[in-house]
Coordinates of C-alpha atoms in Angstrom, one line a residue:
M1 CA 243.1 119.8 18.4
T2 CA 241.4 123.3 18.9
T3 CA 241.2 125.7 16.0
Y4 CA 242.1 129.3 16.3
W5 CA 243.3 132.4 14.4
N6 CA 247.0 132.7 14.4
F7 CA 248.6 136.0 13.6
P8 CA 252.4 135.6 13.9
S9 CA 254.5 138.4 15.4
A10 CA 257.0 140.4 13.4
T11 CA 259.6 140.7 16.2
G12 CA 261.3 143.8 14.9
G13 CA 260.1 143.2 11.3
M14 CA 258.2 145.4 8.9
I15 CA 254.8 146.7 10.0
N16 CA 252.2 146.4 7.2
S17 CA 249.2 148.7 6.7
I18 CA 246.1 147.8 4.7
N19 CA 247.8 148.8 1.4
N20 CA 249.2 145.7 -0.4
A21 CA 251.2 145.7 -3.5
G22 CA 249.8 142.4 -4.9
L23 CA 246.2 143.8 -4.5
E24 CA 247.1 147.0 -6.2
T25 CA 248.3 145.2 -9.2
F26 CA 244.6 144.2 -9.9
R27 CA 242.8 147.2 -8.6
G28 CA 240.4 148.8 -10.9
N29 CA 238.6 145.8 -12.0
A30 CA 238.4 143.2 -9.2
I31 CA 235.9 140.8 -10.8
D32 CA 237.8 140.6 -14.1
A33 CA 241.0 140.0 -12.2
L34 CA 239.4 137.3 -10.0
T35 CA 238.0 135.4 -13.1
R36 CA 241.2 135.6 -15.1
E37 CA 243.4 134.5 -12.3
I38 CA 241.3 131.7 -10.9
C39 CA 240.7 130.2 -14.4
Q40 CA 244.3 130.4 -15.2
N41 CA 245.4 128.9 -11.9
S42 CA 242.9 126.1 -12.4
L43 CA 244.1 125.3 -15.9
D44 CA 247.7 125.2 -14.8
A45 CA 246.5 122.5 -12.2
V46 CA 244.7 120.2 -14.7
K47 CA 244.7 116.5 -13.7
E48 CA 243.7 114.8 -17.0
N49 CA 244.5 116.8 -20.2
T50 CA 241.9 114.8 -22.2
Q51 CA 239.2 116.3 -20.2
P52 CA 238.3 119.9 -19.6
V53 CA 238.9 121.7 -16.4
M54 CA 235.5 123.1 -14.8
V55 CA 235.4 126.2 -12.7
E56 CA 232.2 127.1 -10.7
F57 CA 231.4 130.3 -9.2
K58 CA 228.5 130.2 -6.6
S59 CA 227.2 132.8 -4.2
F60 CA 225.6 131.8 -1.0
T61 CA 224.9 133.4 2.6
I62 CA 225.7 131.9 5.9
S63 CA 224.6 132.9 9.4
S64 CA 227.3 134.9 11.0
N65 CA 227.7 132.5 13.9
R66 CA 228.9 129.9 11.2
F67 CA 231.9 132.0 10.3
P68 CA 234.9 130.2 11.6
N69 CA 235.9 131.5 15.2
R70 CA 233.9 134.7 14.4
Y71 CA 234.4 136.3 17.7
E72 CA 238.1 135.9 17.7
I73 CA 238.4 137.6 14.4
I74 CA 236.2 140.4 15.7
D75 CA 238.7 140.8 18.6
V76 CA 241.6 140.8 16.1
F77 CA 239.8 143.9 14.3
N78 CA 239.4 145.6 17.6
Q79 CA 243.0 145.3 18.3
C80 CA 243.7 146.7 14.8
E81 CA 241.4 149.6 15.4
Q82 CA 243.3 150.6 18.6
T83 CA 246.7 150.3 16.7
W84 CA 245.8 152.4 13.7
R85 CA 243.4 154.9 15.2
G86 CA 244.6 158.4 14.0
N87 CA 247.6 156.8 12.1
N88 CA 246.1 155.7 8.8
K89 CA 242.7 156.9 7.5
K90 CA 242.4 154.1 5.0
S91 CA 243.2 151.4 7.6
E92 CA 240.7 153.0 10.0
D93 CA 237.8 152.9 7.3
F94 CA 238.6 149.4 6.4
I95 CA 238.5 148.1 10.1
Q96 CA 235.1 150.0 10.7
D97 CA 233.5 148.4 7.6
A98 CA 234.9 144.9 8.6
L99 CA 233.5 145.1 12.1
A100 CA 230.2 146.2 10.8
I101 CA 230.1 143.1 8.4
L102 CA 231.2 140.7 11.2
N103 CA 228.4 142.0 13.5
R104 CA 225.6 141.5 11.1
D105 CA 223.2 138.4 11.2
E106 CA 224.4 137.0 7.9
I107 CA 227.5 137.2 5.7
N108 CA 227.7 136.8 2.0
F109 CA 230.1 134.3 0.4
L110 CA 231.3 133.4 -3.0
R111 CA 232.5 129.7 -3.4
I112 CA 234.9 129.1 -6.3
S113 CA 235.4 125.4 -7.0
D114 CA 237.5 123.7 -9.7
Y115 CA 237.3 120.1 -10.9
N116 CA 239.6 117.8 -12.9
T117 CA 242.5 119.5 -11.0
K118 CA 245.0 118.1 -8.6
G119 CA 244.1 120.1 -5.4
L120 CA 246.6 121.6 -3.2
E121 CA 249.3 119.1 -2.9
G122 CA 251.7 119.4 0.0
A123 CA 249.1 120.4 2.5
K124 CA 249.7 117.4 4.8
E125 CA 253.3 118.3 5.4
G126 CA 253.2 122.0 4.5
K127 CA 256.4 121.4 2.5
L128 CA 258.1 124.6 1.1
G129 CA 257.7 124.9 -2.6
S130 CA 254.6 122.6 -2.7
P131 CA 251.5 124.0 -4.5
W132 CA 249.8 124.4 -1.0
S133 CA 252.8 126.3 0.5
S134 CA 253.1 128.6 -2.7
L135 CA 249.5 129.5 -2.5
I136 CA 249.0 129.8 1.2
K137 CA 252.3 130.8 2.9
E138 CA 254.8 132.1 0.3
A139 CA 254.9 135.7 -0.9
G140 CA 255.6 136.3 -4.5
S141 CA 256.4 132.6 -5.2
S142 CA 255.4 130.4 -8.1
N143 CA 256.6 126.9 -8.7
K144 CA 254.6 126.2 -11.8
G145 CA 256.1 124.2 -14.7
E146 CA 257.3 125.9 -18.0
S147 CA 253.9 125.1 -19.7
S148 CA 252.0 127.0 -17.2
G149 CA 250.2 130.3 -17.5
G150 CA 251.2 131.9 -14.2
S151 CA 254.8 132.9 -13.2
F152 CA 254.7 135.5 -10.4
G153 CA 252.7 134.1 -7.6
I154 CA 250.9 137.4 -7.5
G155 CA 247.6 136.3 -9.0
K156 CA 246.6 134.7 -5.6
S157 CA 246.0 138.2 -4.4
A158 CA 243.1 138.8 -6.8
P159 CA 240.4 136.8 -4.7
F160 CA 241.3 138.9 -1.5
L161 CA 240.5 142.1 -3.4
N162 CA 236.9 140.8 -3.6
S163 CA 236.6 140.2 0.1
N164 CA 235.5 143.1 2.2
L165 CA 237.2 141.2 5.1
R166 CA 240.3 140.4 3.1
T167 CA 239.7 136.8 4.3
L168 CA 239.6 133.6 2.4
F169 CA 239.1 130.0 3.3
Y170 CA 240.8 127.2 1.1
S171 CA 239.5 123.6 1.2
S172 CA 241.2 120.9 -0.9
F173 CA 241.0 117.3 -1.8
D174 CA 244.4 116.5 -3.5
V175 CA 245.6 113.8 -5.8
T176 CA 247.1 111.7 -2.8
G177 CA 243.5 111.6 -1.3
Y178 CA 244.5 114.0 1.6
E179 CA 241.6 116.5 2.5
S180 CA 242.6 119.8 4.2
H181 CA 241.4 123.4 4.8
I182 CA 242.8 126.6 6.2
G183 CA 241.7 130.3 6.4
V184 CA 244.0 133.3 5.4
A185 CA 243.3 136.9 6.6
N186 CA 245.4 139.3 4.6
I187 CA 244.9 142.4 6.7
M188 CA 247.4 144.7 8.5
S189 CA 249.9 144.4 11.4
Y190 CA 248.6 145.4 14.9
Q191 CA 249.8 145.6 18.4
T192 CA 248.7 142.8 20.6
R193 CA 247.7 143.1 24.3
D194 CA 251.1 141.7 25.2
N195 CA 252.7 144.5 23.1
K196 CA 253.9 142.3 20.2
I197 CA 253.5 143.6 16.7
T198 CA 252.0 141.0 14.2
L199 CA 253.0 140.7 10.6
G200 CA 249.5 141.3 9.3
N201 CA 248.7 138.0 7.8
G202 CA 246.7 135.5 10.0
Y203 CA 245.7 131.9 9.6
F204 CA 242.7 129.9 10.7
T205 CA 244.6 126.7 11.9
N206 CA 245.1 124.4 14.7
N207 CA 249.0 124.6 14.7
P208 CA 251.5 127.3 15.8
N209 CA 253.1 126.8 12.5
S210 CA 249.9 127.6 10.7
F211 CA 249.6 124.2 8.9
A212 CA 246.5 123.2 7.3
I213 CA 243.7 121.5 9.3
H214 CA 242.7 117.9 8.3
G215 CA 239.4 117.5 6.5
Q216 CA 237.2 119.6 4.3
L217 CA 235.6 122.9 5.4
I218 CA 231.8 122.8 4.9
L219 CA 230.4 126.3 4.6
D220 CA 228.1 126.1 1.7
K221 CA 225.3 123.8 3.1
G222 CA 224.5 120.8 0.8
Y223 CA 227.9 120.9 -0.8
K224 CA 230.8 118.4 -0.2
R225 CA 233.5 117.7 -2.6
E226 CA 233.7 114.1 -4.0
S227 CA 236.6 114.5 -6.3
T228 CA 240.0 116.2 -6.5
G229 CA 240.2 119.9 -6.7
T230 CA 240.1 123.2 -4.6
D231 CA 237.4 125.2 -3.2
I232 CA 238.0 128.9 -2.2
Y233 CA 235.5 130.8 -0.1
V234 CA 235.5 134.4 -0.5
S235 CA 234.1 136.0 2.7
A236 CA 232.0 139.3 2.6
F237 CA 231.6 139.1 -1.1
E238 CA 229.7 142.2 -1.9
P239 CA 230.5 143.5 -5.4
K240 CA 228.7 146.7 -6.4
G241 CA 227.6 145.8 -9.9
N242 CA 226.1 142.7 -11.5
W243 CA 229.0 140.3 -10.8
E244 CA 227.4 137.3 -12.8
A245 CA 227.3 139.4 -16.0
E246 CA 230.9 140.7 -15.3
I247 CA 232.2 137.1 -14.8
K248 CA 230.3 135.9 -17.8
H249 CA 231.8 138.7 -20.0
S250 CA 235.3 138.2 -18.6
I251 CA 235.1 134.5 -19.5
L252 CA 233.9 135.1 -23.0
K253 CA 236.6 137.8 -23.6
N254 CA 239.5 136.1 -22.1
F255 CA 238.9 132.3 -22.3
F256 CA 236.8 131.9 -25.5
I257 CA 239.7 130.0 -27.1
T258 CA 240.1 127.6 -24.2
I259 CA 236.4 126.9 -24.0
F260 CA 236.0 126.4 -27.8
N261 CA 238.8 123.9 -27.6
N262 CA 237.0 122.1 -24.8
K263 CA 239.7 122.7 -22.3
L264 CA 237.4 124.8 -19.9
V265 CA 233.9 124.7 -18.8
V266 CA 232.5 127.4 -16.3
K267 CA 229.5 127.6 -14.3
I268 CA 228.1 130.8 -12.8
N269 CA 225.3 130.2 -10.3
G270 CA 224.2 127.2 -12.3
F271 CA 224.6 128.9 -15.8
E272 CA 227.1 127.0 -17.9
I273 CA 229.4 128.2 -20.5
N274 CA 230.9 125.4 -22.7
Q275 CA 232.1 124.6 -26.2
Y276 CA 228.6 124.1 -27.4
N277 CA 227.2 127.5 -26.5
I278 CA 230.2 129.8 -26.5
G279 CA 229.6 130.9 -30.2
E280 CA 226.0 131.8 -29.5
L281 CA 226.9 133.7 -26.3
I282 CA 229.5 135.7 -28.3
H283 CA 227.1 136.4 -31.1
E284 CA 224.4 137.7 -28.6
L285 CA 226.8 140.3 -27.0
E286 CA 225.9 144.0 -27.4
D287 CA 227.2 145.3 -30.7
N288 CA 229.9 147.8 -29.4
E289 CA 233.6 148.0 -30.6
E290 CA 235.0 145.7 -27.9
N291 CA 232.5 143.0 -28.5
Q292 CA 232.8 143.3 -32.3
F293 CA 236.5 142.7 -31.9
L294 CA 235.7 139.6 -29.9
K295 CA 233.4 138.6 -32.7
N296 CA 236.2 139.1 -35.2
Y297 CA 238.5 136.8 -33.2
F298 CA 235.9 134.1 -32.8
T299 CA 235.4 134.2 -36.6
V300 CA 239.1 133.5 -37.0
L301 CA 238.8 130.5 -34.7
T302 CA 235.8 129.0 -36.5
S303 CA 236.2 130.0 -40.2
E304 CA 237.1 127.4 -42.7
K305 CA 238.7 130.2 -44.7
A306 CA 241.3 131.1 -42.0
F307 CA 244.9 130.7 -43.0
K308 CA 247.0 128.8 -40.4
I309 CA 250.7 129.6 -40.6
L310 CA 253.3 127.9 -38.3
Y311 CA 256.1 129.9 -36.7
P312 CA 259.5 128.7 -38.1
E313 CA 262.3 127.2 -36.2
K314 CA 264.4 129.8 -34.4
R315 CA 267.8 129.6 -32.7
Y316 CA 269.2 132.3 -30.4
S317 CA 272.2 132.7 -28.1
Q318 CA 272.1 131.2 -24.6
G319 CA 270.7 127.9 -25.8
I320 CA 267.3 129.3 -26.7
H321 CA 265.6 127.2 -29.3
F322 CA 262.1 127.3 -30.7
N323 CA 261.0 124.3 -32.8
E324 CA 258.8 124.9 -35.9
G325 CA 255.2 125.3 -34.9
E326 CA 255.6 126.4 -31.4
A327 CA 253.4 129.3 -32.2
T328 CA 250.6 129.3 -34.8
L329 CA 249.2 132.4 -36.5
Y330 CA 245.5 132.3 -37.7
L331 CA 244.4 134.9 -40.2
I332 CA 241.4 135.9 -42.1
N333 CA 240.7 139.0 -44.3
G334 CA 237.5 140.7 -45.3
E335 CA 235.5 143.8 -44.8
D336 CA 235.4 145.9 -41.5
L337 CA 237.8 143.7 -39.5
N338 CA 239.9 145.2 -36.8
R339 CA 243.5 144.8 -38.2
R340 CA 244.8 143.3 -35.0
V341 CA 246.2 140.1 -33.7
L342 CA 245.2 138.6 -30.4
M343 CA 248.3 137.2 -28.6
T344 CA 247.9 134.2 -26.3
R345 CA 250.0 131.6 -24.5
K346 CA 249.6 128.0 -23.4
T347 CA 246.3 128.2 -21.4
G348 CA 244.7 130.2 -24.4
M349 CA 244.0 133.2 -22.1
R350 CA 243.9 136.5 -23.8
I351 CA 247.2 138.6 -23.2
F352 CA 246.9 141.6 -25.3
E353 CA 246.0 142.7 -28.9
Q354 CA 249.0 143.4 -31.3
K355 CA 248.1 146.6 -33.2
N356 CA 250.1 148.5 -35.8
I357 CA 250.6 145.7 -38.1
N358 CA 249.1 146.7 -41.4
G359 CA 246.6 149.5 -41.9
S360 CA 245.9 149.0 -45.6
I361 CA 244.6 145.5 -45.1
S362 CA 241.3 144.6 -43.5
F363 CA 242.3 141.4 -41.5
T364 CA 241.9 139.8 -38.0
G365 CA 244.3 137.3 -36.5
I366 CA 245.0 135.1 -33.5
L367 CA 248.6 134.0 -32.4
M368 CA 248.7 131.0 -30.1
I369 CA 252.1 130.1 -28.4
T370 CA 251.7 126.5 -27.5
G371 CA 255.3 125.1 -27.6
T372 CA 257.0 124.6 -24.2
N373 CA 260.2 126.5 -25.0
M374 CA 258.5 129.5 -26.5
N375 CA 255.9 129.6 -23.9
N376 CA 258.6 129.5 -21.1
I377 CA 260.5 132.5 -22.7
F378 CA 257.4 134.7 -23.3
K379 CA 256.1 133.9 -19.8
Q380 CA 259.2 135.5 -18.5
L381 CA 258.4 138.7 -20.6
E382 CA 254.8 138.9 -19.1
N383 CA 253.7 141.5 -16.5
P384 CA 252.0 140.3 -13.3
A385 CA 248.6 141.3 -14.6
H386 CA 249.2 139.1 -17.5
N387 CA 248.3 141.7 -20.3
E388 CA 251.6 142.8 -21.6
W389 CA 254.9 141.4 -23.0
A390 CA 257.8 143.7 -22.0
P391 CA 261.4 142.4 -23.0
E392 CA 263.0 144.4 -20.1
R393 CA 261.4 141.9 -17.7
F394 CA 263.7 139.1 -19.2
E395 CA 266.3 139.2 -16.4
K396 CA 269.0 137.1 -18.2
D397 CA 269.3 139.3 -21.3
P398 CA 266.6 142.1 -22.1
K399 CA 268.4 142.9 -25.3
L400 CA 268.0 139.3 -26.6
A401 CA 264.3 139.2 -25.4
K402 CA 263.7 142.4 -27.5
S403 CA 265.2 140.8 -30.5
I404 CA 262.9 137.7 -30.0
F405 CA 259.8 139.7 -29.6
S406 CA 260.8 142.0 -32.6
E407 CA 261.1 138.8 -34.7
L408 CA 257.8 137.6 -33.7
R409 CA 256.0 140.9 -34.6
K410 CA 258.0 141.0 -37.9
F411 CA 256.7 137.5 -38.7
I412 CA 253.2 138.7 -38.1
R413 CA 253.5 141.8 -40.3
D414 CA 255.3 139.9 -43.1
T415 CA 252.7 137.1 -43.0
V416 CA 249.8 139.5 -43.2
K417 CA 251.4 141.2 -46.2
S418 CA 252.3 138.0 -48.0
Q419 CA 249.0 136.3 -47.5
F420 CA 246.8 139.4 -48.5
Q421 CA 248.8 142.2 -50.1
E422 CA 248.4 140.9 -53.6
Q423 CA 244.8 140.6 -53.7
I424 CA 244.3 143.9 -51.8
T425 CA 246.4 145.7 -54.3
D426 CA 243.8 145.0 -57.0
E427 CA 241.0 146.2 -54.8
M428 CA 242.3 149.2 -53.2
D429 CA 240.6 152.5 -54.2
A430 CA 243.1 155.0 -55.6
V431 CA 241.8 157.9 -53.3
G432 CA 243.0 161.2 -54.5
L433 CA 244.3 160.0 -57.9
S434 CA 242.3 162.7 -59.8
D435 CA 244.6 165.3 -58.3
F436 CA 247.5 163.9 -60.3
L437 CA 245.6 163.5 -63.7
P438 CA 245.1 166.0 -66.6
D439 CA 246.6 168.9 -64.8
T440 CA 248.8 171.3 -66.7
S441 CA 250.5 172.7 -63.6
F442 CA 251.7 169.2 -62.7
D443 CA 252.4 167.6 -66.1
L444 CA 256.3 167.8 -65.5
T445 CA 257.2 165.7 -68.4
G446 CA 254.8 167.4 -70.8
S447 CA 254.1 164.0 -72.3
T448 CA 250.6 162.9 -73.0
K449 CA 251.8 159.3 -73.6
K450 CA 253.4 159.1 -70.1
T451 CA 250.3 160.6 -68.5
E452 CA 248.2 157.9 -70.1
S453 CA 250.5 155.1 -68.8
L454 CA 250.3 156.6 -65.2
N455 CA 248.0 153.9 -63.8
S456 CA 250.4 151.1 -64.8
S457 CA 253.3 152.5 -63.0
I458 CA 251.6 153.8 -59.7
K459 CA 252.8 151.7 -56.8
S460 CA 251.8 153.5 -53.7
I461 CA 249.3 156.3 -52.8
V462 CA 249.7 158.0 -49.3
T463 CA 248.4 161.3 -48.0
K464 CA 249.4 163.2 -44.9
E465 CA 248.9 166.7 -43.7
V466 CA 251.7 168.2 -41.7
K467 CA 250.7 171.0 -39.1
Q468 CA 251.8 172.4 -35.8
E469 CA 250.7 170.5 -32.7
S470 CA 247.3 171.3 -31.5
K471 CA 245.9 170.9 -28.0
R472 CA 242.5 170.4 -29.4
P473 CA 242.5 167.5 -32.1
A474 CA 239.6 167.3 -34.5
N475 CA 236.8 165.4 -33.0
R476 CA 235.5 163.9 -36.3
K477 CA 237.4 162.0 -38.9
G478 CA 236.0 160.6 -42.3
K479 CA 236.5 157.0 -43.1
E480 CA 239.0 157.9 -45.8
T481 CA 241.2 159.9 -43.4
K482 CA 241.0 157.0 -40.8
D483 CA 242.1 154.5 -43.4
F484 CA 245.2 156.5 -44.1
E485 CA 246.0 156.9 -40.6
D486 CA 245.6 153.2 -40.1
Q487 CA 248.0 152.5 -43.1
L488 CA 250.8 154.8 -41.4
A489 CA 250.2 153.2 -38.1
G490 CA 250.0 149.6 -39.3
E491 CA 252.7 149.4 -41.9
F492 CA 255.3 151.7 -40.5
G493 CA 254.4 151.9 -36.7
I494 CA 253.5 155.6 -36.5
T495 CA 250.4 157.5 -35.7
P496 CA 250.0 160.7 -37.8
S497 CA 248.1 163.6 -36.3
G498 CA 246.3 166.4 -38.1
N499 CA 243.7 166.7 -40.8
E500 CA 244.3 165.3 -44.2
G501 CA 243.0 167.1 -47.3
G502 CA 244.3 169.0 -50.2
N503 CA 241.7 167.9 -52.8
G504 CA 241.9 171.3 -54.6
D505 CA 241.5 172.0 -58.3
G506 CA 245.2 172.2 -58.9
S507 CA 245.3 175.7 -60.3
N508 CA 247.8 178.3 -59.4
D509 CA 246.0 181.5 -60.1
T510 CA 247.7 184.3 -58.0
D511 CA 245.8 187.3 -59.4
G512 CA 244.1 189.6 -57.0
G513 CA 246.9 191.5 -55.4
N514 CA 250.6 192.3 -55.0
V515 CA 252.8 190.6 -52.6
G516 CA 254.6 193.0 -50.1
S517 CA 258.2 193.5 -50.8
G518 CA 261.1 195.1 -49.1
A519 CA 264.4 196.9 -49.7
S520 CA 265.7 194.2 -51.9
N521 CA 262.6 194.0 -54.1
P522 CA 261.1 197.4 -54.8
G523 CA 257.8 197.8 -56.3
G524 CA 255.4 196.0 -54.0
D525 CA 252.8 197.6 -51.6
N526 CA 255.5 198.2 -48.9
E527 CA 258.3 199.6 -50.8
V528 CA 261.0 201.3 -48.7
N529 CA 261.9 205.0 -49.3
K530 CA 265.7 205.1 -49.6
D531 CA 265.6 209.0 -49.1
E532 CA 264.5 208.6 -45.4
S533 CA 266.7 207.9 -42.5
G534 CA 266.3 204.6 -40.7
E535 CA 267.9 201.6 -39.0
L536 CA 267.9 199.3 -42.0
D537 CA 271.6 198.6 -41.8
K538 CA 271.4 198.0 -38.0
K539 CA 268.6 195.3 -38.2
K540 CA 269.6 191.9 -36.9
E541 CA 269.7 189.1 -39.5
R542 CA 266.5 187.1 -39.4
K543 CA 267.0 183.5 -38.3
P544 CA 265.3 180.5 -40.0
S545 CA 262.1 179.4 -38.3
K546 CA 262.2 176.2 -36.2
D547 CA 258.5 175.9 -36.1
P548 CA 256.8 174.0 -39.0
I549 CA 254.2 175.7 -41.1
R550 CA 251.0 173.8 -41.7
I551 CA 250.7 172.4 -45.3
T552 CA 248.3 170.1 -47.1
Q553 CA 250.0 167.5 -49.2
R554 CA 249.6 164.4 -51.4
Y555 CA 252.2 162.4 -53.0
L556 CA 252.5 159.3 -55.3
C557 CA 255.4 156.9 -55.7
M558 CA 255.9 157.1 -59.6
D559 CA 259.0 154.8 -60.0
K560 CA 260.1 152.9 -56.9
S561 CA 263.3 151.5 -58.2
N562 CA 264.6 155.1 -59.3
G563 CA 263.1 156.8 -56.3
K564 CA 260.8 159.1 -58.1
Y565 CA 258.0 160.8 -56.2
N566 CA 255.6 163.5 -57.2
F567 CA 254.0 165.9 -54.6
L568 CA 251.2 168.3 -54.6
I569 CA 251.8 170.8 -51.8
S570 CA 249.7 173.7 -50.4
P571 CA 251.1 176.0 -47.8
T572 CA 248.9 177.8 -45.4
K573 CA 251.1 180.9 -45.3
T574 CA 252.8 183.2 -48.0
L575 CA 256.6 182.7 -48.0
A576 CA 259.2 184.7 -49.8
S577 CA 261.6 181.9 -48.9
G578 CA 261.1 178.5 -47.3
R579 CA 262.4 175.0 -47.0
L580 CA 260.9 171.5 -47.3
V581 CA 262.5 168.9 -45.1
F582 CA 262.0 165.3 -46.0
K583 CA 262.2 162.3 -43.7
V584 CA 261.6 158.5 -44.1
V585 CA 259.2 157.5 -41.1
G586 CA 260.0 154.1 -39.8
E587 CA 258.7 151.8 -37.0
Q588 CA 261.4 152.5 -34.6
S589 CA 262.7 155.9 -35.6
D590 CA 262.8 158.5 -38.4
Y591 CA 265.6 159.0 -41.0
D592 CA 266.7 161.9 -43.0
L593 CA 265.8 161.3 -46.7
P594 CA 268.7 161.6 -49.1
I595 CA 267.3 163.7 -52.0
K596 CA 269.2 163.8 -55.3
N597 CA 267.2 166.2 -57.2
A598 CA 264.0 168.3 -57.0
S599 CA 262.2 170.3 -59.7
T600 CA 258.9 172.0 -60.4
N601 CA 257.3 173.4 -63.6
D602 CA 255.1 176.0 -61.6
H603 CA 255.9 179.4 -62.9
N604 CA 255.4 180.9 -59.4
V605 CA 257.6 178.7 -57.4
T606 CA 261.4 178.5 -57.7
V607 CA 263.6 175.6 -56.6
E608 CA 266.6 177.4 -55.2
K609 CA 268.8 174.3 -54.2
V610 CA 268.8 170.9 -52.7
N611 CA 271.0 170.1 -49.7
T612 CA 270.9 166.4 -48.3
N613 CA 267.2 166.1 -47.1
T614 CA 266.1 169.6 -47.7
V615 CA 264.6 171.5 -50.7
Y616 CA 265.0 175.2 -50.6
L617 CA 262.1 177.1 -52.4
Q618 CA 261.2 180.7 -53.1
S619 CA 257.9 182.5 -53.8
L620 CA 255.3 180.3 -52.1
V621 CA 251.7 181.6 -52.1
K622 CA 249.2 181.0 -49.3
D623 CA 246.6 178.2 -50.3
Q624 CA 248.2 177.9 -53.8
R625 CA 249.1 174.4 -54.7
F626 CA 252.4 173.7 -56.6
A627 CA 253.7 170.5 -58.0
L628 CA 257.2 169.1 -57.0
Q629 CA 259.0 166.1 -58.4
V630 CA 261.6 164.7 -56.1
D631 CA 264.3 162.0 -56.9
I632 CA 265.4 160.3 -53.7
D633 CA 268.3 157.9 -53.1
Y634 CA 266.1 155.2 -51.9
S635 CA 264.8 152.2 -53.8
D636 CA 261.9 150.8 -51.7
Y637 CA 258.5 152.0 -50.8
C638 CA 258.5 154.4 -47.9
V639 CA 256.3 156.9 -45.9
L640 CA 257.7 160.3 -46.2
E641 CA 257.5 162.9 -43.5
V642 CA 257.5 166.4 -45.1
E643 CA 257.7 169.7 -43.2
L644 CA 257.7 173.3 -44.4
Y645 CA 259.7 175.9 -42.6
E646 CA 260.3 179.7 -43.3
N647 CA 263.7 180.8 -44.0

């Protein structure tokens, strides 16, 4: 039967331009998207689980005359040009480039072949829902099993993004022994010469129903498939950069777990990446931050010192049940690690890095979800690009999904703390502790004995500077400051801003000038003359300021069970009257801190009163630190948000 390009008509349906939602999902890094989607799809179609899947990327060039029905597809693009001329600039540009490529003497191709896979089953009958139909004919459809990596049917768009003709050819040898091929042009609608409007998708076929053509397609000379699997030919493959290096880096970054476990082997123009050289290839990567993180994760995978913790059994409503061990957390600790956990599912492909776990502990981890039940749930939380879990995507019950995901994150945080907190506590440097030792202005109890026993009662040291928002954050941060920021972000899920500091000498010398005073406090440099007329009695009452004043502060938890904290605070403005507002900063939201009592032995500062979470003070002097002891109604460690306002 004669082959031809079949572009079905829309007959009153939607008219499609060159823009395509599936393609836009992956725009920005076409090669990386191609690599991730191809390898994941091949892993989902594995034939023998005891053997690795092999994926091969090979570039080649053919004479333009060997392009299937070349003159026919040129005529199609000419009709597209007539249809879209003056109507859509992007479509016009694409058409002109496509015609230029098709009129060259040679056309570049990329062949992507997988082995130890099942091939495109269902090609013979074109049955709806079959692997062949889902890939070739169905839009937004995926019929993979619960243990698969893909779920949207959108990943099949990624190869089209790498074709300057938006045209692919599929050739398959499936597990039934049937061999087939078909071409797919994912372009735009156009008006035919008999005034019909096409859908935009065309098929190289020999059947009006666009079924597959029997037999393999031979485009790459000297290549013929001898075993089951699929070959994808990407036409007009003309990447701008070093595509071999990009695919190699994408494989190392996204599939190092799968390759290390001998589930995947990749060839790139003859260069092979396998379980034997994956470690060396990662070690040889340029030493930038991204690659250093990858090296951290690979260390987790290979280190004998790594902890292996099974996710416990979980039961939820709607019959959702995770057996023990459906996910496994691997952890190591040591110097200069990235404090993140790499999240993966069944295939082992990188999904994303979970941050904000614990900033005070240097660790690295990998979470692998391998159980069928858990994989199926988290697959439904995944976005089409497979780089995020979003509970709102769980259509049945987003609230339940949020709870499931939150419990998983809590498991990671708690495990990191339980495994490493005790040994880290003994090793942590008490940064800034000198500010709280032998300082007469801070010795609230006056007891030398208690001062000497301070080391045995200190449980937590945290530093933070509160200031007004700045449009130009500091460009440089010291390692000490960064560590404190990581602690806030990691243990409590927040990211503080501003510059930490406050390492002064602790003195409160206010000599050198008189504070200006007004009508209620005669004697200052700006005393009011009561004999002169004025509008003093008509002046509006000053409203308390709502804008925080920048302060430098440090605080220590002195007695957790009784909620005792000591603060050193230095304002950047002189205030006759001010108020300190305290909050407990948490992962999800902030809470007003219930204060029972506040006191100071600083002779320049007076504590006027305490009201719920606010301490009212008088006589604060610019850049002069004062000590404040606060008793809170909270019996656990916490990070405190403290802001100063003028009354």
